[in-house]
PDB file of C-alpha atoms in Angstrom:
ATOM      1  CA  ILE A   1     -13.787   0.501  -2.609  1.00 89.00           C
ATOM      2  CA  ARG A   2     -12.930  -2.551  -0.536  1.00 92.00           C
ATOM      3  CA  SER A   3     -12.467  -6.263  -1.164  1.00 93.00           C
ATOM      4  CA  GLU A   4     -15.003  -8.741   0.099  1.00 91.00           C
ATOM      5  CA  LEU A   5     -12.203 -11.118   1.122  1.00 94.00           C
ATOM      6  CA  GLN A   6      -9.447 -10.521   3.657  1.00 95.00           C
ATOM      7  CA  TRP A   7      -5.795 -11.375   3.161  1.00 96.00           C
ATOM      8  CA  ALA A   8      -3.156 -12.557   5.653  1.00 96.00           C
ATOM      9  CA  PRO A   9       0.488 -11.434   5.600  1.00 98.00           C
ATOM     10  CA  GLY A  10       2.476 -12.726   2.640  1.00 97.00           C
ATOM     11  CA  GLN A  11       0.225 -10.969   0.125  1.00 98.00           C
ATOM     12  CA  ALA A  12       0.686  -7.818  -1.915  1.00 98.00           C
ATOM     13  CA  VAL A  13      -1.601  -5.469  -3.785  1.00 98.00           C
ATOM     14  CA  ASP A  14      -0.514  -3.434  -6.802  1.00 98.00           C
ATOM     15  CA  PHE A  15      -2.621  -0.663  -8.302  1.00 98.00           C
ATOM     16  CA  ALA A  16      -2.429   2.240 -10.696  1.00 98.00           C
ATOM     17  CA  LEU A  17      -3.374   5.609  -9.217  1.00 97.00           C
ATOM     18  CA  GLU A  18      -3.995   8.856 -11.025  1.00 96.00           C
ATOM     19  CA  VAL A  19      -5.022  11.998  -9.157  1.00 95.00           C
ATOM     20  CA  ASP A  20      -7.363  14.046 -11.329  1.00 93.00           C
ATOM     21  CA  THR A  21      -7.988  16.895  -8.866  1.00 92.00           C
ATOM     22  CA  ALA A  22      -5.556  17.543  -5.997  1.00 92.00           C
ATOM     23  CA  LEU A  23      -6.492  17.573  -2.322  1.00 91.00           C
ATOM     24  CA  SER A  24      -7.415  21.006  -0.995  1.00 87.00           C
ATOM     25  CA  GLY A  25      -8.671  20.497   2.574  1.00 77.00           C
ATOM     26  CA  GLN A  26      -7.125  19.493   5.867  1.00 78.00           C
ATOM     27  CA  ILE A  27      -9.091  16.308   6.586  1.00 86.00           C
ATOM     28  CA  GLU A  28      -8.787  14.706   3.142  1.00 93.00           C
ATOM     29  CA  TRP A  29      -6.796  11.808   1.777  1.00 95.00           C
ATOM     30  CA  ILE A  30      -6.386   9.343  -1.069  1.00 96.00           C
ATOM     31  CA  SER A  31      -5.078   5.909  -0.125  1.00 96.00           C
ATOM     32  CA  GLY A  32      -4.587   2.341  -1.303  1.00 97.00           C
ATOM     33  CA  GLY A  33      -3.387  -0.853   0.352  1.00 98.00           C
ATOM     34  CA  PHE A  34      -4.553  -3.048   3.234  1.00 97.00           C
ATOM     35  CA  GLN A  35      -6.961  -1.631   5.815  1.00 96.00           C
ATOM     36  CA  ARG A  36      -9.283  -3.101   8.461  1.00 93.00           C
ATOM     37  CA  ALA A  37     -11.198  -6.354   8.035  1.00 88.00           C
ATOM     38  CA  VAL A  38     -14.856  -6.083   7.035  1.00 86.00           C
ATOM     39  CA  ASP A  39     -16.096  -2.493   6.979  1.00 88.00           C
ATOM     40  CA  PHE A  40     -15.615   1.033   5.619  1.00 86.00           C
ATOM     41  CA  ASP A  41     -14.624   2.645   8.943  1.00 89.00           C
ATOM     42  CA  ASN A  42     -11.898   5.251   8.479  1.00 88.00           C
ATOM     43  CA  THR A  43      -9.768   3.932  11.323  1.00 91.00           C
ATOM     44  CA  GLU A  44      -6.708   1.742  11.668  1.00 95.00           C
ATOM     45  CA  PRO A  45      -5.296  -0.849  11.282  1.00 97.00           C
ATOM     46  CA  TRP A  46      -3.807  -0.016   7.906  1.00 97.00           C
ATOM     47  CA  VAL A  47      -0.744  -0.663   5.745  1.00 98.00           C
ATOM     48  CA  ILE A  48      -1.132   1.821   2.887  1.00 98.00           C
ATOM     49  CA  TRP A  49       0.208   4.385   0.467  1.00 98.00           C
ATOM     50  CA  VAL A  50      -1.494   7.661   1.446  1.00 97.00           C
ATOM     51  CA  ASN A  51      -1.755  11.115  -0.153  1.00 95.00           C
ATOM     52  CA  ARG A  52      -2.607  13.520   2.716  1.00 92.00           C
ATOM     53  CA  SER A  53      -1.584  16.808   1.102  1.00 91.00           C
ATOM     54  CA  ALA A  54      -1.415  18.055  -2.476  1.00 91.00           C
ATOM     55  CA  GLY A  55       1.751  16.956  -4.249  1.00 93.00           C
ATOM     56  CA  THR A  56       2.958  14.213  -1.857  1.00 95.00           C
ATOM     57  CA  ILE A  57       2.314  10.542  -1.127  1.00 97.00           C
ATOM     58  CA  GLN A  58       3.947   8.335   1.501  1.00 97.00           C
ATOM     59  CA  PRO A  59       3.899   4.819   2.953  1.00 98.00           C
ATOM     60  CA  GLU A  60       2.169   4.504   6.316  1.00 97.00           C
ATOM     61  CA  VAL A  61       1.479   1.794   8.917  1.00 98.00           C
ATOM     62  CA  ASP A  62      -0.884   2.239  11.852  1.00 97.00           C
ATOM     63  CA  ILE A  63      -1.725  -0.839  13.934  1.00 97.00           C
ATOM     64  CA  SER A  64      -2.520   0.308  17.477  1.00 96.00           C
ATOM     65  CA  THR A  65      -3.028  -3.188  18.935  1.00 96.00           C
ATOM     66  CA  ILE A  66       0.720  -3.807  18.585  1.00 97.00           C
ATOM     67  CA  ASN A  67       1.879  -0.170  18.917  1.00 96.00           C
ATOM     68  CA  ALA A  68       3.052   0.036  15.300  1.00 96.00           C
ATOM     69  CA  GLN A  69       2.897   3.553  13.898  1.00 96.00           C
ATOM     70  CA  GLU A  70       5.379   4.084  11.089  1.00 96.00           C
ATOM     71  CA  VAL A  71       5.476   6.768   8.404  1.00 97.00           C
ATOM     72  CA  GLY A  72       7.745   6.662   5.383  1.00 97.00           C
ATOM     73  CA  ALA A  73       9.348   9.442   3.423  1.00 97.00           C
ATOM     74  CA  THR A  74       7.147  11.631   1.249  1.00 97.00           C
ATOM     75  CA  GLN A  75       7.404  11.303  -2.495  1.00 96.00           C
ATOM     76  CA  SER A  76       5.988  13.532  -5.181  1.00 96.00           C
ATOM     77  CA  ILE A  77       2.630  12.853  -6.790  1.00 95.00           C
ATOM     78  CA  SER A  78       1.388  15.022  -9.638  1.00 94.00           C
ATOM     79  CA  VAL A  79      -2.086  15.677 -11.004  1.00 95.00           C
ATOM     80  CA  ALA A  80      -2.800  13.696 -14.205  1.00 95.00           C
ATOM     81  CA  GLU A  81       0.235  11.427 -13.717  1.00 95.00           C
ATOM     82  CA  ARG A  82      -0.584   7.709 -13.608  1.00 96.00           C
ATOM     83  CA  ARG A  83       1.792   5.648 -11.479  1.00 97.00           C
ATOM     84  CA  ILE A  84       1.780   2.078 -10.232  1.00 98.00           C
ATOM     85  CA  TYR A  85       1.982   1.595  -6.455  1.00 98.00           C
ATOM     86  CA  GLY A  86       2.378  -1.636  -4.511  1.00 98.00           C
ATOM     87  CA  VAL A  87       2.096  -2.682  -0.874  1.00 98.00           C
ATOM     88  CA  GLU A  88       3.726  -5.962   0.200  1.00 98.00           C
ATOM     89  CA  ARG A  89       2.483  -6.986   3.638  1.00 98.00           C
ATOM     90  CA  PHE A  90       4.352  -9.272   6.039  1.00 98.00           C
ATOM     91  CA  ALA A  91       3.874  -9.979   9.775  1.00 97.00           C
ATOM     92  CA  THR A  92       6.570  -7.530  10.979  1.00 97.00           C
ATOM     93  CA  ARG A  93       7.268  -5.350   7.957  1.00 97.00           C
ATOM     94  CA  SER A  94       5.879  -3.942   4.761  1.00 98.00           C
ATOM     95  CA  ALA A  95       7.530  -3.039   1.481  1.00 98.00           C
ATOM     96  CA  TYR A  96       6.257  -0.279  -0.797  1.00 98.00           C
ATOM     97  CA  ARG A  97       6.732  -0.250  -4.543  1.00 97.00           C
ATOM     98  CA  ARG A  98       6.436   2.680  -6.903  1.00 97.00           C
ATOM     99  CA  ASP A  99       6.470   1.875 -10.622  1.00 97.00           C
ATOM    100  CA  ASN A 100       7.471  -1.714  -9.709  1.00 95.00           C
ATOM    101  CA  GLU A 101      10.630  -0.665  -7.822  1.00 95.00           C
ATOM    102  CA  ILE A 102      10.979  -0.930  -4.049  1.00 95.00           C
ATOM    103  CA  ALA A 103      10.651   2.640  -2.757  1.00 97.00           C
ATOM    104  CA  GLU A 104      10.749   1.965   0.977  1.00 97.00           C
ATOM    105  CA  SER A 105      10.261  -0.618   3.730  1.00 97.00           C
ATOM    106  CA  LEU A 106       8.736  -0.067   7.166  1.00 98.00           C
ATOM    107  CA  ASP A 107       9.385  -2.434  10.090  1.00 97.00           C
ATOM    108  CA  TRP A 108       7.707  -2.990  13.463  1.00 97.00           C
ATOM    109  CA  SER A 109       8.675  -5.230  16.381  1.00 96.00           C
ATOM    110  CA  THR A 110       5.514  -7.273  17.148  1.00 97.00           C
ATOM    111  CA  ALA A 111       3.968  -9.573  14.550  1.00 97.00           C
ATOM    112  CA  TYR A 112       0.519  -8.650  13.236  1.00 98.00           C
ATOM    113  CA  THR A 113      -1.051 -11.635  11.478  1.00 97.00           C
ATOM    114  CA  ALA A 114      -4.742 -10.684  11.281  1.00 97.00           C
ATOM    115  CA  ALA A 115      -6.258 -10.767   7.817  1.00 97.00           C
ATOM    116  CA  MET A 116      -7.044  -7.384   6.266  1.00 97.00           C
ATOM    117  CA  GLN A 117      -9.122  -6.281   3.296  1.00 96.00           C
ATOM    118  CA  VAL A 118      -7.750  -4.485   0.258  1.00 97.00           C
ATOM    119  CA  ARG A 119      -9.099  -0.958   0.245  1.00 96.00           C
ATOM    120  CA  PHE A 120      -8.939   2.162  -1.950  1.00 96.00           C
ATOM    121  CA  THR A 121     -10.208   5.492  -0.642  1.00 95.00           C
ATOM    122  CA  THR A 122     -10.704   9.024  -1.891  1.00 94.00           C
ATOM    123  CA  GLN A 123     -11.948  10.889   1.187  1.00 92.00           C
ATOM    124  CA  SER A 124     -12.586  14.413  -0.052  1.00 92.00           C
ATOM    125  CA  ALA A 125     -15.313  16.842  -1.006  1.00 88.00           C
ATOM    126  CA  SER A 126     -13.331  18.103  -4.007  1.00 90.00           C
ATOM    127  CA  ALA A 127     -10.392  15.819  -4.885  1.00 92.00           C
ATOM    128  CA  GLN A 128     -10.855  13.160  -7.526  1.00 94.00           C
ATOM    129  CA  SER A 129      -8.728  10.129  -8.296  1.00 95.00           C
ATOM    130  CA  ARG A 130      -8.792   7.006 -10.438  1.00 95.00           C
ATOM    131  CA  PHE A 131      -7.661   3.552  -9.360  1.00 96.00           C
ATOM    132  CA  ASP A 132      -6.953   1.079 -12.131  1.00 92.00           C
ATOM    133  CA  PHE A 133      -5.015  -2.131 -12.759  1.00 91.00           C
ATOM    134  CA  VAL A 134      -5.586  -3.712  -9.362  1.00 96.00           C
ATOM    135  CA  ARG A 135      -3.673  -6.954  -8.800  1.00 96.00           C
ATOM    136  CA  LEU A 136      -3.382  -9.125  -5.708  1.00 97.00           C
ATOM    137  CA  ARG A 137      -0.342 -11.392  -5.589  1.00 97.00           C
ATOM    138  CA  ARG A 138       1.789 -13.410  -3.203  1.00 97.00           C
ATOM    139  CA  ALA A 139       4.841 -11.725  -1.723  1.00 97.00           C
ATOM    140  CA  SER A 140       7.943 -13.320  -0.233  1.00 93.00           C
ATOM    141  CA  ASP A 141      10.390 -11.981   2.309  1.00 91.00           C
ATOM    142  CA  PRO A 142      13.156 -11.968   1.312  1.00 87.00           C
ATOM    143  CA  PRO A 143      12.265 -11.856  -2.377  1.00 84.00           C
ATOM    144  CA  PRO A 144      13.727 -14.556  -4.639  1.00 85.00           C
ATOM    145  CA  SER A 145      17.220 -13.917  -5.958  1.00 87.00           C
ATOM    146  CA  VAL A 146      19.343 -15.247  -8.776  1.00 88.00           C
ATOM    147  CA  THR A 147      23.008 -16.190  -8.611  1.00 88.00           C
ATOM    148  CA  LEU A 148      25.284 -17.216 -11.431  1.00 89.00           C
ATOM    149  CA  GLY A 149      27.680 -20.106 -11.051  1.00 87.00           C
ATOM    150  CA  THR A 150      30.740 -21.009 -13.019  1.00 87.00           C
ATOM    151  CA  THR A 151      30.419 -21.732 -16.724  1.00 85.00           C
ATOM    152  CA  GLU A 152      30.057 -25.412 -17.506  1.00 84.00           C
ATOM    153  CA  SER A 153      31.650 -27.136 -20.494  1.00 86.00           C
ATOM    154  CA  ALA A 154      29.598 -29.369 -22.777  1.00 84.00           C
ATOM    155  CA  PRO A 155      30.721 -33.030 -22.731  1.00 79.00           C
TER     156      PRO A 155
END
């Protein structure tokens, strides 16, 4: 599944993912995030969460035009467990959310500002997954923060 529109940095996509049948082959994957511009080619550039082997999922960036290849730490993913994942895309970094909490950030040195489509993939002869609750939103870097000042007295 891919979006018809493309999105520049400063956007994020959140989605629920549930793996119904785990991956079993070597050239299989389940992924969600930003990938390519206007087609279904299974090539980079991408800024995604990707499940490449049964039981694990990890953040990944591959943008060869700027020599950005970054892989985050693996995290567990279980069959029949629905979780919310998010990818926040910026020109020189990406932030990855799991259940609405920042799980990891990946940085690269050269800005990549080309627009990319939102894409969800289950590339497998046997694995099955469900994507649900897809939301596109703006993202800010750094995110907004709140500070408390001194208590004021009423006049």
